[in-house]
Amino acid sequence: MDLTMTFSEKVLKFYSELHIGYALPEGVEVMNPYRDSACFEVCKKFYNKFYNDDRWRFLILGINPGRFGAGRTGIPFTDPVKLETLFGIENAFLKKPELSADFIHRMIDAFGGHEKFFSKFLINSVSPLGLMKDGKNLNYYDTPALKKSLEPFIKKSIETILSFGIHQGIVFCLGEGANYKYLLTLNGREKWFKEIIPLAHPRFIMQYKRKKMQHYIDDYLQKFDSIQ
């Protein structure tokens, strides 16, 4: 880990250099918002606000950014609406909310607020760049060919993220199905983390279990108790 850089500087350097660099299956498009100067300015404001320090943090890994959240703003589970309403970061992005972001920020409020949460956690994704096909979100594991072609990028990205100053005793995985299974398999080979704790994915909760949202918030908080 580079001790001369703050946590936010490491994150921003990572984003500025982020690219896949490998051929993907036909028809797959990559969303890389960090190449857009307006997006990168937003990221600088956000990460310098919450991560301008040298604290170590626990990692929460989602699947990959969606086109209405991090695929647009560059900040995981934070849509353009929440950038302004929660953080006062004005932006010219299309003000379309993201369902998953609604859950994550409700959970963060229950945890004790953004300052407390971001001082302990970094949210990112197994594939930190989003994917689309035919104008719709695509998950990195949706086809065997896509998953195989992305694996070198995924491994390099996770290893770089760990160099920011990440506790490796526990990692939290958003998704109890395919994302969790893949991360278990990959971690079995790479030995990055001692334990992977799965959490129900925010999209699943908001799309299928919205009436039980408080139950899932409580489940997140209970599992986060393991690092308190």
mmCIF file with all atom_site columns, C-alpha atoms in Angstrom:
data_model
loop_
_atom_site.group_PDB
_atom_site.id
_atom_site.type_symbol
_atom_site.label_atom_id
_atom_site.label_alt_id
_atom_site.label_comp_id
_atom_site.label_asym_id
_atom_site.label_entity_id
_atom_site.label_seq_id
_atom_site.pdbx_PDB_ins_code
_atom_site.Cartn_x
_atom_site.Cartn_y
_atom_site.Cartn_z
_atom_site.occupancy
_atom_site.B_iso_or_equiv
_atom_site.pdbx_formal_charge
_atom_site.auth_seq_id
_atom_site.auth_comp_id
_atom_site.auth_asym_id
_atom_site.auth_atom_id
_atom_site.pdbx_PDB_model_num
ATOM 1   C CA . MET A 1 1   ? 0.000   0.000   0.000   1.00 0.00 ? 1   MET A CA 1
ATOM 2   C CA . ASP A 1 2   ? 1.284   3.468   -0.924  1.00 0.00 ? 2   ASP A CA 1
ATOM 3   C CA . LEU A 1 3   ? 1.483   5.391   2.354   1.00 0.00 ? 3   LEU A CA 1
ATOM 4   C CA . THR A 1 4   ? 2.137   8.692   0.572   1.00 0.00 ? 4   THR A CA 1
ATOM 5   C CA . MET A 1 5   ? -1.400  8.845   -0.862  1.00 0.00 ? 5   MET A CA 1
ATOM 6   C CA . THR A 1 6   ? -4.718  9.297   0.899   1.00 0.00 ? 6   THR A CA 1
ATOM 7   C CA . PHE A 1 7   ? -7.469  6.723   0.465   1.00 0.00 ? 7   PHE A CA 1
ATOM 8   C CA . SER A 1 8   ? -9.358  9.087   -1.841  1.00 0.00 ? 8   SER A CA 1
ATOM 9   C CA . GLU A 1 9   ? -6.278  9.675   -4.000  1.00 0.00 ? 9   GLU A CA 1
ATOM 10  C CA . LYS A 1 10  ? -5.874  5.917   -4.461  1.00 0.00 ? 10  LYS A CA 1
ATOM 11  C CA . VAL A 1 11  ? -9.524  5.493   -5.435  1.00 0.00 ? 11  VAL A CA 1
ATOM 12  C CA . LEU A 1 12  ? -9.382  8.355   -7.923  1.00 0.00 ? 12  LEU A CA 1
ATOM 13  C CA . LYS A 1 13  ? -6.132  7.115   -9.462  1.00 0.00 ? 13  LYS A CA 1
ATOM 14  C CA . PHE A 1 14  ? -7.723  3.686   -9.868  1.00 0.00 ? 14  PHE A CA 1
ATOM 15  C CA . TYR A 1 15  ? -10.751 5.178   -11.618 1.00 0.00 ? 15  TYR A CA 1
ATOM 16  C CA . SER A 1 16  ? -8.639  7.404   -13.867 1.00 0.00 ? 16  SER A CA 1
ATOM 17  C CA . GLU A 1 17  ? -6.748  4.362   -15.177 1.00 0.00 ? 17  GLU A CA 1
ATOM 18  C CA . LEU A 1 18  ? -9.683  1.945   -15.284 1.00 0.00 ? 18  LEU A CA 1
ATOM 19  C CA . HIS A 1 19  ? -10.199 0.078   -18.537 1.00 0.00 ? 19  HIS A CA 1
ATOM 20  C CA . ILE A 1 20  ? -10.875 -3.518  -19.478 1.00 0.00 ? 20  ILE A CA 1
ATOM 21  C CA . GLY A 1 21  ? -8.310  -3.922  -22.227 1.00 0.00 ? 21  GLY A CA 1
ATOM 22  C CA . TYR A 1 22  ? -9.589  -7.327  -23.360 1.00 0.00 ? 22  TYR A CA 1
ATOM 23  C CA . ALA A 1 23  ? -11.902 -8.307  -26.201 1.00 0.00 ? 23  ALA A CA 1
ATOM 24  C CA . LEU A 1 24  ? -15.463 -8.999  -25.021 1.00 0.00 ? 24  LEU A CA 1
ATOM 25  C CA . PRO A 1 25  ? -18.189 -11.049 -26.698 1.00 0.00 ? 25  PRO A CA 1
ATOM 26  C CA . GLU A 1 26  ? -19.918 -9.427  -29.644 1.00 0.00 ? 26  GLU A CA 1
ATOM 27  C CA . GLY A 1 27  ? -22.568 -6.857  -28.773 1.00 0.00 ? 27  GLY A CA 1
ATOM 28  C CA . VAL A 1 28  ? -21.326 -6.173  -25.233 1.00 0.00 ? 28  VAL A CA 1
ATOM 29  C CA . GLU A 1 29  ? -20.760 -2.494  -24.474 1.00 0.00 ? 29  GLU A CA 1
ATOM 30  C CA . VAL A 1 30  ? -18.694 -1.148  -21.583 1.00 0.00 ? 30  VAL A CA 1
ATOM 31  C CA . MET A 1 31  ? -19.825 1.824   -19.508 1.00 0.00 ? 31  MET A CA 1
ATOM 32  C CA . ASN A 1 32  ? -16.814 3.830   -18.381 1.00 0.00 ? 32  ASN A CA 1
ATOM 33  C CA . PRO A 1 33  ? -18.110 7.079   -16.857 1.00 0.00 ? 33  PRO A CA 1
ATOM 34  C CA . TYR A 1 34  ? -14.648 7.971   -15.524 1.00 0.00 ? 34  TYR A CA 1
ATOM 35  C CA . ARG A 1 35  ? -13.599 9.045   -19.007 1.00 0.00 ? 35  ARG A CA 1
ATOM 36  C CA . ASP A 1 36  ? -16.176 11.843  -18.779 1.00 0.00 ? 36  ASP A CA 1
ATOM 37  C CA . SER A 1 37  ? -14.705 14.957  -17.149 1.00 0.00 ? 37  SER A CA 1
ATOM 38  C CA . ALA A 1 38  ? -18.023 15.947  -15.508 1.00 0.00 ? 38  ALA A CA 1
ATOM 39  C CA . CYS A 1 39  ? -18.336 12.513  -13.912 1.00 0.00 ? 39  CYS A CA 1
ATOM 40  C CA . PHE A 1 40  ? -14.753 12.550  -12.704 1.00 0.00 ? 40  PHE A CA 1
ATOM 41  C CA . GLU A 1 41  ? -15.268 15.961  -11.062 1.00 0.00 ? 41  GLU A CA 1
ATOM 42  C CA . VAL A 1 42  ? -18.277 14.541  -9.223  1.00 0.00 ? 42  VAL A CA 1
ATOM 43  C CA . CYS A 1 43  ? -16.184 11.584  -8.057  1.00 0.00 ? 43  CYS A CA 1
ATOM 44  C CA . LYS A 1 44  ? -13.447 13.911  -6.803  1.00 0.00 ? 44  LYS A CA 1
ATOM 45  C CA . LYS A 1 45  ? -15.958 15.873  -4.713  1.00 0.00 ? 45  LYS A CA 1
ATOM 46  C CA . PHE A 1 46  ? -17.502 12.718  -3.263  1.00 0.00 ? 46  PHE A CA 1
ATOM 47  C CA . TYR A 1 47  ? -14.326 10.778  -2.462  1.00 0.00 ? 47  TYR A CA 1
ATOM 48  C CA . ASN A 1 48  ? -12.461 13.811  -1.134  1.00 0.00 ? 48  ASN A CA 1
ATOM 49  C CA . LYS A 1 49  ? -15.430 14.510  1.154   1.00 0.00 ? 49  LYS A CA 1
ATOM 50  C CA . PHE A 1 50  ? -15.632 11.020  2.690   1.00 0.00 ? 50  PHE A CA 1
ATOM 51  C CA . TYR A 1 51  ? -12.273 9.305   2.035   1.00 0.00 ? 51  TYR A CA 1
ATOM 52  C CA . ASN A 1 52  ? -9.628  12.008  2.380   1.00 0.00 ? 52  ASN A CA 1
ATOM 53  C CA . ASP A 1 53  ? -7.757  10.122  5.115   1.00 0.00 ? 53  ASP A CA 1
ATOM 54  C CA . ASP A 1 54  ? -5.603  7.049   5.676   1.00 0.00 ? 54  ASP A CA 1
ATOM 55  C CA . ARG A 1 55  ? -8.155  4.817   7.435   1.00 0.00 ? 55  ARG A CA 1
ATOM 56  C CA . TRP A 1 56  ? -8.445  1.148   6.531   1.00 0.00 ? 56  TRP A CA 1
ATOM 57  C CA . ARG A 1 57  ? -11.889 0.024   5.436   1.00 0.00 ? 57  ARG A CA 1
ATOM 58  C CA . PHE A 1 58  ? -13.957 -3.093  4.838   1.00 0.00 ? 58  PHE A CA 1
ATOM 59  C CA . LEU A 1 59  ? -14.952 -3.864  1.271   1.00 0.00 ? 59  LEU A CA 1
ATOM 60  C CA . ILE A 1 60  ? -18.495 -4.422  0.002   1.00 0.00 ? 60  ILE A CA 1
ATOM 61  C CA . LEU A 1 61  ? -18.586 -5.902  -3.507  1.00 0.00 ? 61  LEU A CA 1
ATOM 62  C CA . GLY A 1 62  ? -21.605 -5.622  -5.767  1.00 0.00 ? 62  GLY A CA 1
ATOM 63  C CA . ILE A 1 63  ? -21.976 -7.138  -9.229  1.00 0.00 ? 63  ILE A CA 1
ATOM 64  C CA . ASN A 1 64  ? -21.229 -4.325  -11.684 1.00 0.00 ? 64  ASN A CA 1
ATOM 65  C CA . PRO A 1 65  ? -22.498 -0.748  -12.091 1.00 0.00 ? 65  PRO A CA 1
ATOM 66  C CA . GLY A 1 66  ? -25.927 -0.117  -13.605 1.00 0.00 ? 66  GLY A CA 1
ATOM 67  C CA . ARG A 1 67  ? -26.702 2.501   -16.215 1.00 0.00 ? 67  ARG A CA 1
ATOM 68  C CA . PHE A 1 68  ? -28.783 4.683   -13.865 1.00 0.00 ? 68  PHE A CA 1
ATOM 69  C CA . GLY A 1 69  ? -26.395 4.588   -10.885 1.00 0.00 ? 69  GLY A CA 1
ATOM 70  C CA . ALA A 1 70  ? -22.630 4.170   -10.889 1.00 0.00 ? 70  ALA A CA 1
ATOM 71  C CA . GLY A 1 71  ? -22.646 3.646   -14.645 1.00 0.00 ? 71  GLY A CA 1
ATOM 72  C CA . ARG A 1 72  ? -23.623 7.306   -14.849 1.00 0.00 ? 72  ARG A CA 1
ATOM 73  C CA . THR A 1 73  ? -22.228 8.957   -11.691 1.00 0.00 ? 73  THR A CA 1
ATOM 74  C CA . GLY A 1 74  ? -19.161 6.762   -11.131 1.00 0.00 ? 74  GLY A CA 1
ATOM 75  C CA . ILE A 1 75  ? -20.142 6.280   -7.473  1.00 0.00 ? 75  ILE A CA 1
ATOM 76  C CA . PRO A 1 76  ? -21.549 2.857   -6.526  1.00 0.00 ? 76  PRO A CA 1
ATOM 77  C CA . PHE A 1 77  ? -25.254 2.878   -5.604  1.00 0.00 ? 77  PHE A CA 1
ATOM 78  C CA . THR A 1 78  ? -25.480 6.648   -5.880  1.00 0.00 ? 78  THR A CA 1
ATOM 79  C CA . ASP A 1 79  ? -27.689 8.054   -8.632  1.00 0.00 ? 79  ASP A CA 1
ATOM 80  C CA . PRO A 1 80  ? -27.711 11.681  -9.878  1.00 0.00 ? 80  PRO A CA 1
ATOM 81  C CA . VAL A 1 81  ? -30.685 12.552  -7.665  1.00 0.00 ? 81  VAL A CA 1
ATOM 82  C CA . LYS A 1 82  ? -28.937 11.422  -4.486  1.00 0.00 ? 82  LYS A CA 1
ATOM 83  C CA . LEU A 1 83  ? -25.747 13.222  -5.449  1.00 0.00 ? 83  LEU A CA 1
ATOM 84  C CA . GLU A 1 84  ? -27.670 16.476  -5.090  1.00 0.00 ? 84  GLU A CA 1
ATOM 85  C CA . THR A 1 85  ? -30.196 15.705  -2.343  1.00 0.00 ? 85  THR A CA 1
ATOM 86  C CA . LEU A 1 86  ? -27.875 13.809  0.006   1.00 0.00 ? 86  LEU A CA 1
ATOM 87  C CA . PHE A 1 87  ? -24.454 15.279  -0.728  1.00 0.00 ? 87  PHE A CA 1
ATOM 88  C CA . GLY A 1 88  ? -25.147 18.672  -2.282  1.00 0.00 ? 88  GLY A CA 1
ATOM 89  C CA . ILE A 1 89  ? -23.128 17.737  -5.374  1.00 0.00 ? 89  ILE A CA 1
ATOM 90  C CA . GLU A 1 90  ? -24.821 19.462  -8.288  1.00 0.00 ? 90  GLU A CA 1
ATOM 91  C CA . ASN A 1 91  ? -24.677 17.683  -11.623 1.00 0.00 ? 91  ASN A CA 1
ATOM 92  C CA . ALA A 1 92  ? -26.129 17.832  -15.105 1.00 0.00 ? 92  ALA A CA 1
ATOM 93  C CA . PHE A 1 93  ? -26.849 14.096  -15.344 1.00 0.00 ? 93  PHE A CA 1
ATOM 94  C CA . LEU A 1 94  ? -30.339 12.858  -16.184 1.00 0.00 ? 94  LEU A CA 1
ATOM 95  C CA . LYS A 1 95  ? -32.153 12.875  -12.834 1.00 0.00 ? 95  LYS A CA 1
ATOM 96  C CA . LYS A 1 96  ? -33.361 9.286   -12.881 1.00 0.00 ? 96  LYS A CA 1
ATOM 97  C CA . PRO A 1 97  ? -33.377 7.414   -9.556  1.00 0.00 ? 97  PRO A CA 1
ATOM 98  C CA . GLU A 1 98  ? -31.968 3.920   -9.113  1.00 0.00 ? 98  GLU A CA 1
ATOM 99  C CA . LEU A 1 99  ? -33.898 1.357   -7.047  1.00 0.00 ? 99  LEU A CA 1
ATOM 100 C CA . SER A 1 100 ? -30.775 -0.217  -5.566  1.00 0.00 ? 100 SER A CA 1
ATOM 101 C CA . ALA A 1 101 ? -29.498 3.203   -4.478  1.00 0.00 ? 101 ALA A CA 1
ATOM 102 C CA . ASP A 1 102 ? -32.746 3.826   -2.572  1.00 0.00 ? 102 ASP A CA 1
ATOM 103 C CA . PHE A 1 103 ? -32.163 0.757   -0.433  1.00 0.00 ? 103 PHE A CA 1
ATOM 104 C CA . ILE A 1 104 ? -28.449 1.331   0.140   1.00 0.00 ? 104 ILE A CA 1
ATOM 105 C CA . HIS A 1 105 ? -28.917 4.884   1.407   1.00 0.00 ? 105 HIS A CA 1
ATOM 106 C CA . ARG A 1 106 ? -31.816 3.880   3.678   1.00 0.00 ? 106 ARG A CA 1
ATOM 107 C CA . MET A 1 107 ? -29.533 1.221   5.116   1.00 0.00 ? 107 MET A CA 1
ATOM 108 C CA . ILE A 1 108 ? -26.704 3.745   5.538   1.00 0.00 ? 108 ILE A CA 1
ATOM 109 C CA . ASP A 1 109 ? -29.060 6.052   7.452   1.00 0.00 ? 109 ASP A CA 1
ATOM 110 C CA . ALA A 1 110 ? -29.966 3.160   9.762   1.00 0.00 ? 110 ALA A CA 1
ATOM 111 C CA . PHE A 1 111 ? -26.264 2.386   10.233  1.00 0.00 ? 111 PHE A CA 1
ATOM 112 C CA . GLY A 1 112 ? -25.647 5.873   11.566  1.00 0.00 ? 112 GLY A CA 1
ATOM 113 C CA . GLY A 1 113 ? -25.280 8.087   8.521   1.00 0.00 ? 113 GLY A CA 1
ATOM 114 C CA . HIS A 1 114 ? -22.879 8.608   5.656   1.00 0.00 ? 114 HIS A CA 1
ATOM 115 C CA . GLU A 1 115 ? -19.913 9.925   7.624   1.00 0.00 ? 115 GLU A CA 1
ATOM 116 C CA . LYS A 1 116 ? -19.904 6.890   9.896   1.00 0.00 ? 116 LYS A CA 1
ATOM 117 C CA . PHE A 1 117 ? -20.586 4.391   7.121   1.00 0.00 ? 117 PHE A CA 1
ATOM 118 C CA . PHE A 1 118 ? -17.986 5.632   4.649   1.00 0.00 ? 118 PHE A CA 1
ATOM 119 C CA . SER A 1 119 ? -15.375 5.842   7.404   1.00 0.00 ? 119 SER A CA 1
ATOM 120 C CA . LYS A 1 120 ? -15.709 2.060   7.760   1.00 0.00 ? 120 LYS A CA 1
ATOM 121 C CA . PHE A 1 121 ? -16.685 0.770   4.314   1.00 0.00 ? 121 PHE A CA 1
ATOM 122 C CA . LEU A 1 122 ? -15.840 1.093   0.639   1.00 0.00 ? 122 LEU A CA 1
ATOM 123 C CA . ILE A 1 123 ? -18.470 -0.066  -1.838  1.00 0.00 ? 123 ILE A CA 1
ATOM 124 C CA . ASN A 1 124 ? -17.289 -1.293  -5.215  1.00 0.00 ? 124 ASN A CA 1
ATOM 125 C CA . SER A 1 125 ? -18.105 -4.174  -7.558  1.00 0.00 ? 125 SER A CA 1
ATOM 126 C CA . VAL A 1 126 ? -16.620 -7.447  -8.708  1.00 0.00 ? 126 VAL A CA 1
ATOM 127 C CA . SER A 1 127 ? -16.534 -5.774  -12.128 1.00 0.00 ? 127 SER A CA 1
ATOM 128 C CA . PRO A 1 128 ? -16.067 -2.059  -11.414 1.00 0.00 ? 128 PRO A CA 1
ATOM 129 C CA . LEU A 1 129 ? -17.159 -1.124  -14.933 1.00 0.00 ? 129 LEU A CA 1
ATOM 130 C CA . GLY A 1 130 ? -20.750 -1.620  -16.045 1.00 0.00 ? 130 GLY A CA 1
ATOM 131 C CA . LEU A 1 131 ? -21.864 -3.597  -19.067 1.00 0.00 ? 131 LEU A CA 1
ATOM 132 C CA . MET A 1 132 ? -24.746 -3.307  -21.505 1.00 0.00 ? 132 MET A CA 1
ATOM 133 C CA . LYS A 1 133 ? -26.181 -5.252  -24.396 1.00 0.00 ? 133 LYS A CA 1
ATOM 134 C CA . ASP A 1 134 ? -29.045 -4.059  -26.588 1.00 0.00 ? 134 ASP A CA 1
ATOM 135 C CA . GLY A 1 135 ? -29.396 -0.997  -24.359 1.00 0.00 ? 135 GLY A CA 1
ATOM 136 C CA . LYS A 1 136 ? -29.977 -3.031  -21.164 1.00 0.00 ? 136 LYS A CA 1
ATOM 137 C CA . ASN A 1 137 ? -27.816 -3.722  -18.128 1.00 0.00 ? 137 ASN A CA 1
ATOM 138 C CA . LEU A 1 138 ? -25.747 -6.885  -18.343 1.00 0.00 ? 138 LEU A CA 1
ATOM 139 C CA . ASN A 1 139 ? -24.180 -8.740  -15.428 1.00 0.00 ? 139 ASN A CA 1
ATOM 140 C CA . TYR A 1 140 ? -20.595 -9.963  -15.747 1.00 0.00 ? 140 TYR A CA 1
ATOM 141 C CA . TYR A 1 141 ? -21.735 -13.551 -15.117 1.00 0.00 ? 141 TYR A CA 1
ATOM 142 C CA . ASP A 1 142 ? -24.679 -13.573 -17.560 1.00 0.00 ? 142 ASP A CA 1
ATOM 143 C CA . THR A 1 143 ? -22.826 -15.710 -20.114 1.00 0.00 ? 143 THR A CA 1
ATOM 144 C CA . PRO A 1 144 ? -19.867 -18.063 -19.631 1.00 0.00 ? 144 PRO A CA 1
ATOM 145 C CA . ALA A 1 145 ? -17.968 -16.305 -22.434 1.00 0.00 ? 145 ALA A CA 1
ATOM 146 C CA . LEU A 1 146 ? -18.393 -12.878 -20.855 1.00 0.00 ? 146 LEU A CA 1
ATOM 147 C CA . LYS A 1 147 ? -17.394 -14.104 -17.411 1.00 0.00 ? 147 LYS A CA 1
ATOM 148 C CA . LYS A 1 148 ? -14.291 -15.804 -18.795 1.00 0.00 ? 148 LYS A CA 1
ATOM 149 C CA . SER A 1 149 ? -13.211 -12.790 -20.833 1.00 0.00 ? 149 SER A CA 1
ATOM 150 C CA . LEU A 1 150 ? -13.636 -10.439 -17.863 1.00 0.00 ? 150 LEU A CA 1
ATOM 151 C CA . GLU A 1 151 ? -11.768 -12.523 -15.296 1.00 0.00 ? 151 GLU A CA 1
ATOM 152 C CA . PRO A 1 152 ? -8.296  -10.969 -15.831 1.00 0.00 ? 152 PRO A CA 1
ATOM 153 C CA . PHE A 1 153 ? -9.836  -7.503  -15.463 1.00 0.00 ? 153 PHE A CA 1
ATOM 154 C CA . ILE A 1 154 ? -11.783 -8.564  -12.361 1.00 0.00 ? 154 ILE A CA 1
ATOM 155 C CA . LYS A 1 155 ? -8.702  -10.041 -10.691 1.00 0.00 ? 155 LYS A CA 1
ATOM 156 C CA . LYS A 1 156 ? -6.531  -7.021  -11.429 1.00 0.00 ? 156 LYS A CA 1
ATOM 157 C CA . SER A 1 157 ? -9.242  -4.635  -10.200 1.00 0.00 ? 157 SER A CA 1
ATOM 158 C CA . ILE A 1 158 ? -9.798  -6.429  -6.895  1.00 0.00 ? 158 ILE A CA 1
ATOM 159 C CA . GLU A 1 159 ? -6.056  -6.637  -6.254  1.00 0.00 ? 159 GLU A CA 1
ATOM 160 C CA . THR A 1 160 ? -5.711  -2.901  -6.896  1.00 0.00 ? 160 THR A CA 1
ATOM 161 C CA . ILE A 1 161 ? -8.643  -2.099  -4.603  1.00 0.00 ? 161 ILE A CA 1
ATOM 162 C CA . LEU A 1 162 ? -7.039  -4.149  -1.829  1.00 0.00 ? 162 LEU A CA 1
ATOM 163 C CA . SER A 1 163 ? -3.972  -1.911  -2.073  1.00 0.00 ? 163 SER A CA 1
ATOM 164 C CA . PHE A 1 164 ? -6.038  1.111   -0.962  1.00 0.00 ? 164 PHE A CA 1
ATOM 165 C CA . GLY A 1 165 ? -6.014  -0.176  2.621   1.00 0.00 ? 165 GLY A CA 1
ATOM 166 C CA . ILE A 1 166 ? -8.694  -2.872  2.876   1.00 0.00 ? 166 ILE A CA 1
ATOM 167 C CA . HIS A 1 167 ? -9.200  -5.296  5.757   1.00 0.00 ? 167 HIS A CA 1
ATOM 168 C CA . GLN A 1 168 ? -9.042  -8.796  4.286   1.00 0.00 ? 168 GLN A CA 1
ATOM 169 C CA . GLY A 1 169 ? -10.482 -10.802 7.160   1.00 0.00 ? 169 GLY A CA 1
ATOM 170 C CA . ILE A 1 170 ? -14.028 -10.238 5.878   1.00 0.00 ? 170 ILE A CA 1
ATOM 171 C CA . VAL A 1 171 ? -15.520 -9.051  2.609   1.00 0.00 ? 171 VAL A CA 1
ATOM 172 C CA . PHE A 1 172 ? -19.253 -8.463  2.114   1.00 0.00 ? 172 PHE A CA 1
ATOM 173 C CA . CYS A 1 173 ? -20.842 -9.652  -1.125  1.00 0.00 ? 173 CYS A CA 1
ATOM 174 C CA . LEU A 1 174 ? -24.003 -8.035  -2.493  1.00 0.00 ? 174 LEU A CA 1
ATOM 175 C CA . GLY A 1 175 ? -25.929 -10.952 -3.904  1.00 0.00 ? 175 GLY A CA 1
ATOM 176 C CA . GLU A 1 176 ? -26.490 -14.382 -2.420  1.00 0.00 ? 176 GLU A CA 1
ATOM 177 C CA . GLY A 1 177 ? -26.589 -16.226 -5.753  1.00 0.00 ? 177 GLY A CA 1
ATOM 178 C CA . ALA A 1 178 ? -24.342 -15.947 -8.805  1.00 0.00 ? 178 ALA A CA 1
ATOM 179 C CA . ASN A 1 179 ? -22.182 -13.081 -7.506  1.00 0.00 ? 179 ASN A CA 1
ATOM 180 C CA . TYR A 1 180 ? -21.526 -14.867 -4.220  1.00 0.00 ? 180 TYR A CA 1
ATOM 181 C CA . LYS A 1 181 ? -20.813 -18.190 -5.953  1.00 0.00 ? 181 LYS A CA 1
ATOM 182 C CA . TYR A 1 182 ? -18.336 -16.608 -8.366  1.00 0.00 ? 182 TYR A CA 1
ATOM 183 C CA . LEU A 1 183 ? -16.565 -14.627 -5.644  1.00 0.00 ? 183 LEU A CA 1
ATOM 184 C CA . LEU A 1 184 ? -16.281 -17.774 -3.514  1.00 0.00 ? 184 LEU A CA 1
ATOM 185 C CA . THR A 1 185 ? -14.701 -19.651 -6.424  1.00 0.00 ? 185 THR A CA 1
ATOM 186 C CA . LEU A 1 186 ? -12.322 -16.844 -7.331  1.00 0.00 ? 186 LEU A CA 1
ATOM 187 C CA . ASN A 1 187 ? -11.326 -16.249 -3.709  1.00 0.00 ? 187 ASN A CA 1
ATOM 188 C CA . GLY A 1 188 ? -10.725 -19.969 -3.296  1.00 0.00 ? 188 GLY A CA 1
ATOM 189 C CA . ARG A 1 189 ? -7.972  -19.644 -5.884  1.00 0.00 ? 189 ARG A CA 1
ATOM 190 C CA . GLU A 1 190 ? -6.621  -16.203 -5.031  1.00 0.00 ? 190 GLU A CA 1
ATOM 191 C CA . LYS A 1 191 ? -6.928  -16.340 -1.187  1.00 0.00 ? 191 LYS A CA 1
ATOM 192 C CA . TRP A 1 192 ? -7.731  -12.624 -0.862  1.00 0.00 ? 192 TRP A CA 1
ATOM 193 C CA . PHE A 1 193 ? -10.237 -12.872 2.006   1.00 0.00 ? 193 PHE A CA 1
ATOM 194 C CA . LYS A 1 194 ? -10.647 -15.169 4.993   1.00 0.00 ? 194 LYS A CA 1
ATOM 195 C CA . GLU A 1 195 ? -14.445 -14.969 4.933   1.00 0.00 ? 195 GLU A CA 1
ATOM 196 C CA . ILE A 1 196 ? -17.104 -13.832 2.446   1.00 0.00 ? 196 ILE A CA 1
ATOM 197 C CA . ILE A 1 197 ? -20.405 -12.743 3.972   1.00 0.00 ? 197 ILE A CA 1
ATOM 198 C CA . PRO A 1 198 ? -23.306 -12.634 1.489   1.00 0.00 ? 198 PRO A CA 1
ATOM 199 C CA . LEU A 1 199 ? -26.043 -10.003 1.644   1.00 0.00 ? 199 LEU A CA 1
ATOM 200 C CA . ALA A 1 200 ? -29.280 -9.925  -0.327  1.00 0.00 ? 200 ALA A CA 1
ATOM 201 C CA . HIS A 1 201 ? -28.810 -7.728  -3.367  1.00 0.00 ? 201 HIS A CA 1
ATOM 202 C CA . PRO A 1 202 ? -30.512 -4.307  -3.111  1.00 0.00 ? 202 PRO A CA 1
ATOM 203 C CA . ARG A 1 203 ? -32.133 -4.711  -6.524  1.00 0.00 ? 203 ARG A CA 1
ATOM 204 C CA . PHE A 1 204 ? -33.675 -8.045  -5.485  1.00 0.00 ? 204 PHE A CA 1
ATOM 205 C CA . ILE A 1 205 ? -34.957 -6.491  -2.262  1.00 0.00 ? 205 ILE A CA 1
ATOM 206 C CA . MET A 1 206 ? -36.507 -3.456  -3.939  1.00 0.00 ? 206 MET A CA 1
ATOM 207 C CA . GLN A 1 207 ? -37.999 -5.396  -6.848  1.00 0.00 ? 207 GLN A CA 1
ATOM 208 C CA . TYR A 1 208 ? -39.341 -8.451  -5.057  1.00 0.00 ? 208 TYR A CA 1
ATOM 209 C CA . LYS A 1 209 ? -39.230 -7.915  -1.276  1.00 0.00 ? 209 LYS A CA 1
ATOM 210 C CA . ARG A 1 210 ? -39.956 -4.225  -0.793  1.00 0.00 ? 210 ARG A CA 1
ATOM 211 C CA . LYS A 1 211 ? -42.511 -4.884  1.952   1.00 0.00 ? 211 LYS A CA 1
ATOM 212 C CA . LYS A 1 212 ? -39.757 -6.608  3.937   1.00 0.00 ? 212 LYS A CA 1
ATOM 213 C CA . MET A 1 213 ? -37.216 -3.815  3.427   1.00 0.00 ? 213 MET A CA 1
ATOM 214 C CA . GLN A 1 214 ? -36.743 -3.233  7.155   1.00 0.00 ? 214 GLN A CA 1
ATOM 215 C CA . HIS A 1 215 ? -36.022 -6.935  7.647   1.00 0.00 ? 215 HIS A CA 1
ATOM 216 C CA . TYR A 1 216 ? -33.195 -6.705  5.104   1.00 0.00 ? 216 TYR A CA 1
ATOM 217 C CA . ILE A 1 217 ? -31.837 -3.482  6.579   1.00 0.00 ? 217 ILE A CA 1
ATOM 218 C CA . ASP A 1 218 ? -31.714 -5.208  9.965   1.00 0.00 ? 218 ASP A CA 1
ATOM 219 C CA . ASP A 1 219 ? -29.963 -8.192  8.375   1.00 0.00 ? 219 ASP A CA 1
ATOM 220 C CA . TYR A 1 220 ? -27.290 -5.931  6.866   1.00 0.00 ? 220 TYR A CA 1
ATOM 221 C CA . LEU A 1 221 ? -26.710 -4.190  10.184  1.00 0.00 ? 221 LEU A CA 1
ATOM 222 C CA . GLN A 1 222 ? -26.530 -7.472  12.073  1.00 0.00 ? 222 GLN A CA 1
ATOM 223 C CA . LYS A 1 223 ? -23.912 -8.806  9.675   1.00 0.00 ? 223 LYS A CA 1
ATOM 224 C CA . PHE A 1 224 ? -21.951 -5.550  9.861   1.00 0.00 ? 224 PHE A CA 1
ATOM 225 C CA . ASP A 1 225 ? -21.754 -6.073  13.626  1.00 0.00 ? 225 ASP A CA 1
ATOM 226 C CA . SER A 1 226 ? -19.040 -8.646  12.900  1.00 0.00 ? 226 SER A CA 1
ATOM 227 C CA . ILE A 1 227 ? -16.592 -5.801  12.193  1.00 0.00 ? 227 ILE A CA 1
ATOM 228 C CA . GLN A 1 228 ? -17.570 -3.447  15.025  1.00 0.00 ? 228 GLN A CA 1
#
